[in-house]
Amino acid sequence: MISFELGVEDLADTRFALSPLYETVLSLRVLREPGLSALHLPWRRSVLGRLDALDTGLLMSLVAARRTLPDFLTPRPASFAPAFEEELAAVRRTPPGIVRRDLLAAHAPDPLPDALRGALAPDDAPVVALRDAVCALLRQYWEVAVQPMWPQMRLLLEADMTYRARQLAMGGARLLFADMHPNLRWRDGVLHIGQMISRHRVVASGRGLLLVPSVFAHKPAPPVSPEEAPTLAYPSRGVATLWVREPVADAAALVSLLGAPKARLLGLLDEPLPTVEIARRLRVTASAVSQHLGVLYATGLVTRARDGRQVLYRRSPLGDRLTGFGRAE
């Protein structure tokens, strides 16, 4: 178990961040172990054919047998939404001693794979060369495997952060962590992260807590080293919808009546959704969604309600009857 001891100031400095580099690095686990998450199999199948030009041996060696990853590959984001190149530049600045420490810690108690043997050199030059080669490889991998889907992923992650921020505002840290993941437990100012290989306690000491929602994290992922500041990547809500194909109307008559765009939209609204999330799922612009929602609302087929700064839309009882979808009372 890993524990983060958070004082009053640390709780006041709890914040969220988006990290394209985190997603890139964490996706390597799914790439290596397809059984880790069946949700990501469509993504994995689409990516495998694009990796022929990459050094997949070095890429896969970054994931240890116990699924741990070197901490230096996921530096703490310095801003809310850093660019991938900005984060990768921070990795390139990692001192050789830290690179060596993190690679050994991630793979312990196993020896380093042959592709990472440069980290065992007594001088720093081979370690620097290995670090730079890994950075160049991660940049190539990001461009072919993650970047094409990053806009949709970002919208999903932002929706998760909106939900978590509301939980924090309504019920404090206890409510924030209550449904984040079963492995998390908040008690007496300490966040306990269960089912971890490492066992240590980190006192935040004014460094705050950084929370990073992730598409590819299958469970909470804190740093391996106890020397790192409290940071936690955690599984985002709604990941099951990310690789789902465009929804289609069930009845041709409904399409004839409403038109295909409005019929697809109406079929999606069996749960309250904001405009940006609907646009992400349908892969259209938010302005187009707003126009269709205006017509559906004016005809009584959808209802709307404000939730903070968002307006949530849901199919009305009339819309349920028209589409043939019943709603459990």
CSV table of C-alpha atoms in Angstrom, one decimal:
chain,number,residue,atom,x,y,z
A,1,MET,CA,0.0,0.0,0.0
A,2,ILE,CA,1.1,3.5,-0.8
A,3,SER,CA,-0.2,6.4,1.4
A,4,PHE,CA,-0.3,10.1,0.9
A,5,GLU,CA,-0.4,12.1,4.1
A,6,LEU,CA,-2.1,15.5,3.3
A,7,GLY,CA,-2.3,18.5,5.5
A,8,VAL,CA,-4.8,21.3,5.3
A,9,GLU,CA,-2.6,23.3,2.9
A,10,ASP,CA,-2.1,20.2,0.7
A,11,LEU,CA,-5.9,19.7,0.4
A,12,ALA,CA,-6.2,23.4,-0.5
A,13,ASP,CA,-3.6,22.8,-3.2
A,14,THR,CA,-5.3,19.7,-4.6
A,15,ARG,CA,-5.6,20.3,-8.4
A,16,PHE,CA,-6.3,18.4,-11.6
A,17,ALA,CA,-4.2,18.3,-14.8
A,18,LEU,CA,-4.4,16.8,-18.3
A,19,SER,CA,-1.3,14.9,-19.5
A,20,PRO,CA,-0.9,13.6,-23.1
A,21,LEU,CA,2.5,12.2,-22.0
A,22,TYR,CA,0.8,10.2,-19.2
A,23,GLU,CA,-1.7,8.7,-21.7
A,24,THR,CA,1.1,7.8,-24.1
A,25,VAL,CA,3.2,6.1,-21.4
A,26,LEU,CA,0.3,4.3,-19.7
A,27,SER,CA,-1.0,3.0,-23.0
A,28,LEU,CA,2.1,0.9,-23.3
A,29,ARG,CA,0.7,-1.4,-20.7
A,30,VAL,CA,-2.4,-2.0,-22.8
A,31,LEU,CA,-0.3,-2.5,-25.9
A,32,ARG,CA,1.8,-5.1,-24.2
A,33,GLU,CA,-1.1,-6.9,-22.4
A,34,PRO,CA,-4.3,-6.9,-24.4
A,35,GLY,CA,-6.1,-8.8,-21.7
A,36,LEU,CA,-5.5,-5.9,-19.2
A,37,SER,CA,-8.6,-4.0,-20.5
A,38,ALA,CA,-11.0,-5.4,-23.1
A,39,LEU,CA,-12.4,-1.8,-23.5
A,40,HIS,CA,-9.2,-0.8,-25.3
A,41,LEU,CA,-9.0,-3.7,-27.8
A,42,PRO,CA,-10.5,-1.6,-30.7
A,43,TRP,CA,-7.8,1.0,-30.1
A,44,ARG,CA,-5.1,-1.6,-29.9
A,45,ARG,CA,-6.2,-3.3,-33.1
A,46,SER,CA,-6.1,0.0,-34.9
A,47,VAL,CA,-2.7,0.9,-33.6
A,48,LEU,CA,-0.7,-2.4,-34.2
A,49,GLY,CA,-0.4,-1.9,-37.9
A,50,ARG,CA,1.1,1.5,-37.6
A,51,LEU,CA,4.1,0.5,-35.4
A,52,ASP,CA,6.2,-1.4,-37.9
A,53,ALA,CA,8.7,1.5,-38.3
A,54,LEU,CA,9.2,1.9,-34.5
A,55,ASP,CA,11.6,0.1,-32.2
A,56,THR,CA,8.9,-1.9,-30.4
A,57,GLY,CA,11.6,-3.9,-28.4
A,58,LEU,CA,12.8,-0.7,-26.7
A,59,LEU,CA,9.2,0.6,-26.4
A,60,MET,CA,7.9,-2.6,-24.6
A,61,SER,CA,11.0,-2.9,-22.4
A,62,LEU,CA,9.8,0.3,-20.6
A,63,VAL,CA,7.0,-1.8,-19.0
A,64,ALA,CA,8.3,-4.0,-16.3
A,65,ALA,CA,7.0,-7.6,-15.7
A,66,ARG,CA,5.0,-6.3,-12.8
A,67,ARG,CA,3.6,-3.5,-15.0
A,68,THR,CA,5.4,-0.7,-13.3
A,69,LEU,CA,6.8,2.2,-15.4
A,70,PRO,CA,9.8,4.5,-14.7
A,71,ASP,CA,8.8,7.6,-12.9
A,72,PHE,CA,10.9,9.9,-15.0
A,73,LEU,CA,8.7,9.2,-18.0
A,74,THR,CA,5.7,10.8,-16.3
A,75,PRO,CA,6.9,14.1,-14.8
A,76,ARG,CA,4.4,16.0,-12.7
A,77,PRO,CA,2.6,18.4,-15.2
A,78,ALA,CA,3.6,21.9,-14.4
A,79,SER,CA,0.3,23.4,-15.8
A,80,PHE,CA,-3.3,22.4,-16.2
A,81,ALA,CA,-2.9,21.1,-19.8
A,82,PRO,CA,0.7,21.0,-21.0
A,83,ALA,CA,1.5,20.2,-24.6
A,84,PHE,CA,3.1,16.8,-25.3
A,85,GLU,CA,6.3,18.5,-26.5
A,86,GLU,CA,6.5,20.5,-23.3
A,87,GLU,CA,6.2,17.4,-21.2
A,88,LEU,CA,8.7,15.5,-23.3
A,89,ALA,CA,11.2,18.3,-22.9
A,90,ALA,CA,11.0,17.9,-19.2
A,91,VAL,CA,11.8,14.2,-19.6
A,92,ARG,CA,14.9,15.1,-21.7
A,93,ARG,CA,16.1,17.2,-18.9
A,94,THR,CA,16.1,14.3,-16.4
A,95,PRO,CA,19.5,13.9,-14.8
A,96,PRO,CA,21.2,10.6,-15.7
A,97,GLY,CA,21.2,9.5,-12.0
A,98,ILE,CA,17.4,9.8,-11.8
A,99,VAL,CA,17.0,7.9,-15.1
A,100,ARG,CA,19.2,5.1,-13.8
A,101,ARG,CA,17.4,5.0,-10.4
A,102,ASP,CA,13.9,5.0,-11.9
A,103,LEU,CA,14.6,2.2,-14.5
A,104,LEU,CA,16.1,0.0,-11.8
A,105,ALA,CA,13.2,0.7,-9.4
A,106,ALA,CA,10.6,0.0,-12.0
A,107,HIS,CA,12.0,-3.4,-13.0
A,108,ALA,CA,13.2,-4.5,-9.5
A,109,PRO,CA,13.6,-7.3,-8.5
A,110,ASP,CA,14.1,-8.4,-12.1
A,111,PRO,CA,17.2,-7.4,-14.0
A,112,LEU,CA,16.9,-4.7,-16.7
A,113,PRO,CA,16.0,-5.9,-20.2
A,114,ASP,CA,18.8,-6.0,-22.8
A,115,ALA,CA,17.3,-2.9,-24.5
A,116,LEU,CA,17.8,-0.8,-21.3
A,117,ARG,CA,21.3,-2.1,-20.3
A,118,GLY,CA,22.8,1.2,-21.1
A,119,ALA,CA,21.5,2.4,-17.7
A,120,LEU,CA,23.9,0.1,-16.0
A,121,ALA,CA,27.0,1.9,-17.4
A,122,PRO,CA,29.3,3.4,-14.8
A,123,ASP,CA,29.5,6.7,-16.6
A,124,ASP,CA,26.6,9.0,-17.7
A,125,ALA,CA,27.0,9.1,-21.5
A,126,PRO,CA,25.3,5.8,-22.2
A,127,VAL,CA,22.5,6.7,-19.8
A,128,VAL,CA,22.0,10.1,-21.6
A,129,ALA,CA,22.0,8.3,-25.0
A,130,LEU,CA,19.4,5.9,-23.7
A,131,ARG,CA,17.2,8.7,-22.3
A,132,ASP,CA,17.3,10.6,-25.6
A,133,ALA,CA,16.5,7.5,-27.6
A,134,VAL,CA,13.5,6.7,-25.4
A,135,CYS,CA,12.3,10.3,-25.8
A,136,ALA,CA,12.6,10.2,-29.6
A,137,LEU,CA,10.7,6.9,-29.7
A,138,LEU,CA,7.9,8.1,-27.4
A,139,ARG,CA,7.5,11.1,-29.7
A,140,GLN,CA,7.1,8.8,-32.7
A,141,TYR,CA,4.7,6.5,-30.8
A,142,TRP,CA,2.6,9.5,-29.6
A,143,GLU,CA,2.2,10.7,-33.2
A,144,VAL,CA,0.9,7.3,-34.6
A,145,ALA,CA,-0.9,5.8,-31.5
A,146,VAL,CA,-2.3,8.5,-29.3
A,147,GLN,CA,-2.3,11.9,-31.0
A,148,PRO,CA,-5.0,11.1,-33.6
A,149,MET,CA,-7.5,10.3,-30.7
A,150,TRP,CA,-6.3,13.0,-28.3
A,151,PRO,CA,-9.1,15.6,-29.0
A,152,GLN,CA,-11.8,13.0,-28.1
A,153,MET,CA,-9.8,11.7,-25.2
A,154,ARG,CA,-9.3,15.3,-23.9
A,155,LEU,CA,-13.0,16.0,-23.9
A,156,LEU,CA,-13.7,12.8,-22.0
A,157,LEU,CA,-11.0,13.7,-19.4
A,158,GLU,CA,-12.3,17.2,-19.0
A,159,ALA,CA,-15.8,15.8,-18.4
A,160,ASP,CA,-14.4,13.6,-15.7
A,161,MET,CA,-12.6,16.5,-14.0
A,162,THR,CA,-15.8,18.5,-14.0
A,163,TYR,CA,-17.6,15.7,-12.2
A,164,ARG,CA,-14.8,15.2,-9.7
A,165,ALA,CA,-14.6,19.0,-9.0
A,166,ARG,CA,-18.3,19.0,-8.2
A,167,GLN,CA,-17.8,16.0,-5.9
A,168,LEU,CA,-15.0,17.9,-4.1
A,169,ALA,CA,-17.2,21.0,-3.7
A,170,MET,CA,-20.2,19.1,-2.4
A,171,GLY,CA,-18.5,16.6,0.0
A,172,GLY,CA,-14.8,17.4,0.4
A,173,ALA,CA,-12.0,14.9,0.0
A,174,ARG,CA,-14.1,12.0,1.3
A,175,LEU,CA,-16.7,12.3,-1.4
A,176,LEU,CA,-14.1,13.1,-4.1
A,177,PHE,CA,-12.3,9.7,-3.5
A,178,ALA,CA,-15.4,7.7,-2.6
A,179,ASP,CA,-16.2,6.5,-6.1
A,180,MET,CA,-12.9,7.3,-7.9
A,181,HIS,CA,-11.7,3.6,-7.5
A,182,PRO,CA,-12.2,0.8,-5.1
A,183,ASN,CA,-8.5,0.8,-4.3
A,184,LEU,CA,-8.6,4.3,-2.8
A,185,ARG,CA,-9.6,5.0,0.8
A,186,TRP,CA,-9.6,8.4,2.5
A,187,ARG,CA,-9.2,8.4,6.3
A,188,ASP,CA,-8.0,10.9,8.9
A,189,GLY,CA,-6.1,13.1,6.4
A,190,VAL,CA,-4.4,10.2,4.6
A,191,LEU,CA,-5.2,8.8,1.1
A,192,HIS,CA,-4.5,5.1,1.1
A,193,ILE,CA,-3.8,3.4,-2.3
A,194,GLY,CA,-4.3,-0.3,-2.1
A,195,GLN,CA,-3.2,-3.2,-4.3
A,196,MET,CA,0.3,-1.6,-4.8
A,197,ILE,CA,3.6,-3.5,-5.1
A,198,SER,CA,5.5,-0.7,-3.3
A,199,ARG,CA,4.7,0.0,0.4
A,200,HIS,CA,5.6,3.4,1.6
A,201,ARG,CA,4.1,6.6,3.1
A,202,VAL,CA,4.6,10.0,1.5
A,203,VAL,CA,4.2,13.2,3.6
A,204,ALA,CA,3.1,15.9,1.2
A,205,SER,CA,4.6,18.7,3.3
A,206,GLY,CA,3.0,21.6,1.4
A,207,ARG,CA,3.5,20.1,-2.1
A,208,GLY,CA,-0.2,19.5,-2.6
A,209,LEU,CA,-1.9,16.6,-4.5
A,210,LEU,CA,-2.1,16.4,-8.3
A,211,LEU,CA,-4.8,14.3,-9.8
A,212,VAL,CA,-4.5,13.2,-13.4
A,213,PRO,CA,-7.5,11.4,-15.0
A,214,SER,CA,-6.4,8.8,-17.5
A,215,VAL,CA,-8.0,6.8,-20.3
A,216,PHE,CA,-5.4,4.1,-20.1
A,217,ALA,CA,-4.9,3.7,-16.4
A,218,HIS,CA,-6.6,0.5,-15.3
A,219,LYS,CA,-6.2,1.4,-11.6
A,220,PRO,CA,-4.7,4.3,-9.6
A,221,ALA,CA,-1.1,4.8,-10.5
A,222,PRO,CA,1.0,6.8,-8.1
A,223,PRO,CA,4.8,7.3,-8.6
A,224,VAL,CA,7.0,4.3,-7.8
A,225,SER,CA,9.5,6.3,-5.8
A,226,PRO,CA,8.6,7.7,-2.4
A,227,GLU,CA,10.7,10.8,-3.2
A,228,GLU,CA,8.3,12.0,-5.8
A,229,ALA,CA,5.6,14.6,-4.9
A,230,PRO,CA,2.1,13.2,-4.3
A,231,THR,CA,0.6,12.6,-7.8
A,232,LEU,CA,-2.1,10.2,-8.8
A,233,ALA,CA,-3.2,9.1,-12.2
A,234,TYR,CA,-6.6,7.4,-11.9
A,235,PRO,CA,-9.1,5.8,-14.4
A,236,SER,CA,-11.4,8.3,-15.9
A,237,ARG,CA,-15.2,7.8,-16.1
A,238,GLY,CA,-16.8,7.1,-19.4
A,239,VAL,CA,-13.9,5.3,-21.1
A,240,ALA,CA,-16.3,2.6,-22.4
A,241,THR,CA,-17.8,5.2,-24.7
A,242,LEU,CA,-14.5,6.3,-26.2
A,243,TRP,CA,-14.0,3.6,-28.9
A,244,VAL,CA,-17.8,3.1,-29.5
A,245,ARG,CA,-18.8,3.6,-33.1
A,246,GLU,CA,-21.3,6.4,-34.0
A,247,PRO,CA,-24.7,5.5,-32.7
A,248,VAL,CA,-27.5,5.0,-35.3
A,249,ALA,CA,-31.2,5.1,-35.0
A,250,ASP,CA,-33.0,1.8,-34.7
A,251,ALA,CA,-36.0,2.6,-36.9
A,252,ALA,CA,-35.9,3.8,-40.5
A,253,ALA,CA,-39.2,5.6,-39.9
A,254,LEU,CA,-37.6,7.7,-37.2
A,255,VAL,CA,-34.8,8.8,-39.6
A,256,SER,CA,-37.4,9.7,-42.2
A,257,LEU,CA,-39.3,11.8,-39.6
A,258,LEU,CA,-36.5,13.6,-37.9
A,259,GLY,CA,-33.5,13.2,-40.3
A,260,ALA,CA,-30.5,11.1,-39.5
A,261,PRO,CA,-28.6,13.6,-37.4
A,262,LYS,CA,-31.5,14.4,-35.0
A,263,ALA,CA,-32.5,10.7,-34.8
A,264,ARG,CA,-28.9,9.7,-33.8
A,265,LEU,CA,-28.8,12.5,-31.3
A,266,LEU,CA,-32.2,11.5,-29.8
A,267,GLY,CA,-31.1,7.9,-29.5
A,268,LEU,CA,-28.1,8.9,-27.5
A,269,LEU,CA,-29.9,10.9,-24.8
A,270,ASP,CA,-31.0,8.1,-22.4
A,271,GLU,CA,-28.8,9.8,-19.9
A,272,PRO,CA,-28.2,13.5,-19.1
A,273,LEU,CA,-25.3,14.8,-21.3
A,274,PRO,CA,-23.8,18.3,-22.0
A,275,THR,CA,-23.4,19.6,-25.5
A,276,VAL,CA,-19.7,19.0,-25.6
A,277,GLU,CA,-20.0,15.4,-24.6
A,278,ILE,CA,-22.7,14.8,-27.3
A,279,ALA,CA,-20.5,16.4,-29.9
A,280,ARG,CA,-17.6,14.2,-28.8
A,281,ARG,CA,-19.6,11.0,-29.1
A,282,LEU,CA,-21.2,11.9,-32.4
A,283,ARG,CA,-17.9,13.4,-33.7
A,284,VAL,CA,-19.5,16.6,-34.9
A,285,THR,CA,-19.2,20.2,-33.9
A,286,ALA,CA,-20.8,21.6,-30.7
A,287,SER,CA,-22.6,24.2,-32.8
A,288,ALA,CA,-24.3,21.6,-35.0
A,289,VAL,CA,-25.4,19.7,-31.8
A,290,SER,CA,-26.8,22.9,-30.4
A,291,GLN,CA,-28.9,23.6,-33.5
A,292,HIS,CA,-30.4,20.1,-33.4
A,293,LEU,CA,-31.0,20.2,-29.6
A,294,GLY,CA,-32.9,23.5,-30.1
A,295,VAL,CA,-35.3,21.8,-32.5
A,296,LEU,CA,-35.7,18.7,-30.3
A,297,TYR,CA,-36.3,20.8,-27.2
A,298,ALA,CA,-38.8,23.0,-28.9
A,299,THR,CA,-40.8,20.0,-30.0
A,300,GLY,CA,-40.8,18.4,-26.5
A,301,LEU,CA,-38.6,15.5,-27.4
A,302,VAL,CA,-35.8,16.4,-25.0
A,303,THR,CA,-35.6,18.1,-21.6
A,304,ARG,CA,-32.8,20.2,-20.2
A,305,ALA,CA,-31.5,21.1,-16.8
A,306,ARG,CA,-28.6,23.3,-15.6
A,307,ASP,CA,-25.8,21.6,-13.6
A,308,GLY,CA,-23.4,24.3,-12.6
A,309,ARG,CA,-22.1,25.9,-15.7
A,310,GLN,CA,-23.3,23.1,-17.9
A,311,VAL,CA,-26.8,22.4,-19.4
A,312,LEU,CA,-27.6,18.7,-19.5
A,313,TYR,CA,-30.0,17.3,-22.1
A,314,ARG,CA,-32.0,14.1,-21.8
A,315,ARG,CA,-34.7,12.4,-23.9
A,316,SER,CA,-38.2,13.3,-22.6
A,317,PRO,CA,-41.0,10.8,-22.0
A,318,LEU,CA,-42.4,11.8,-25.4
A,319,GLY,CA,-39.0,11.2,-26.9
A,320,ASP,CA,-38.9,7.8,-25.2
A,321,ARG,CA,-42.2,6.8,-26.7
A,322,LEU,CA,-41.2,8.1,-30.2
A,323,THR,CA,-37.9,6.1,-30.2
A,324,GLY,CA,-39.3,3.0,-28.5
A,325,PHE,CA,-36.9,3.3,-25.6
A,326,GLY,CA,-38.6,2.9,-22.2
A,327,ARG,CA,-37.0,4.5,-19.1
A,328,ALA,CA,-37.0,2.6,-15.8
A,329,GLU,CA,-38.9,4.6,-13.1
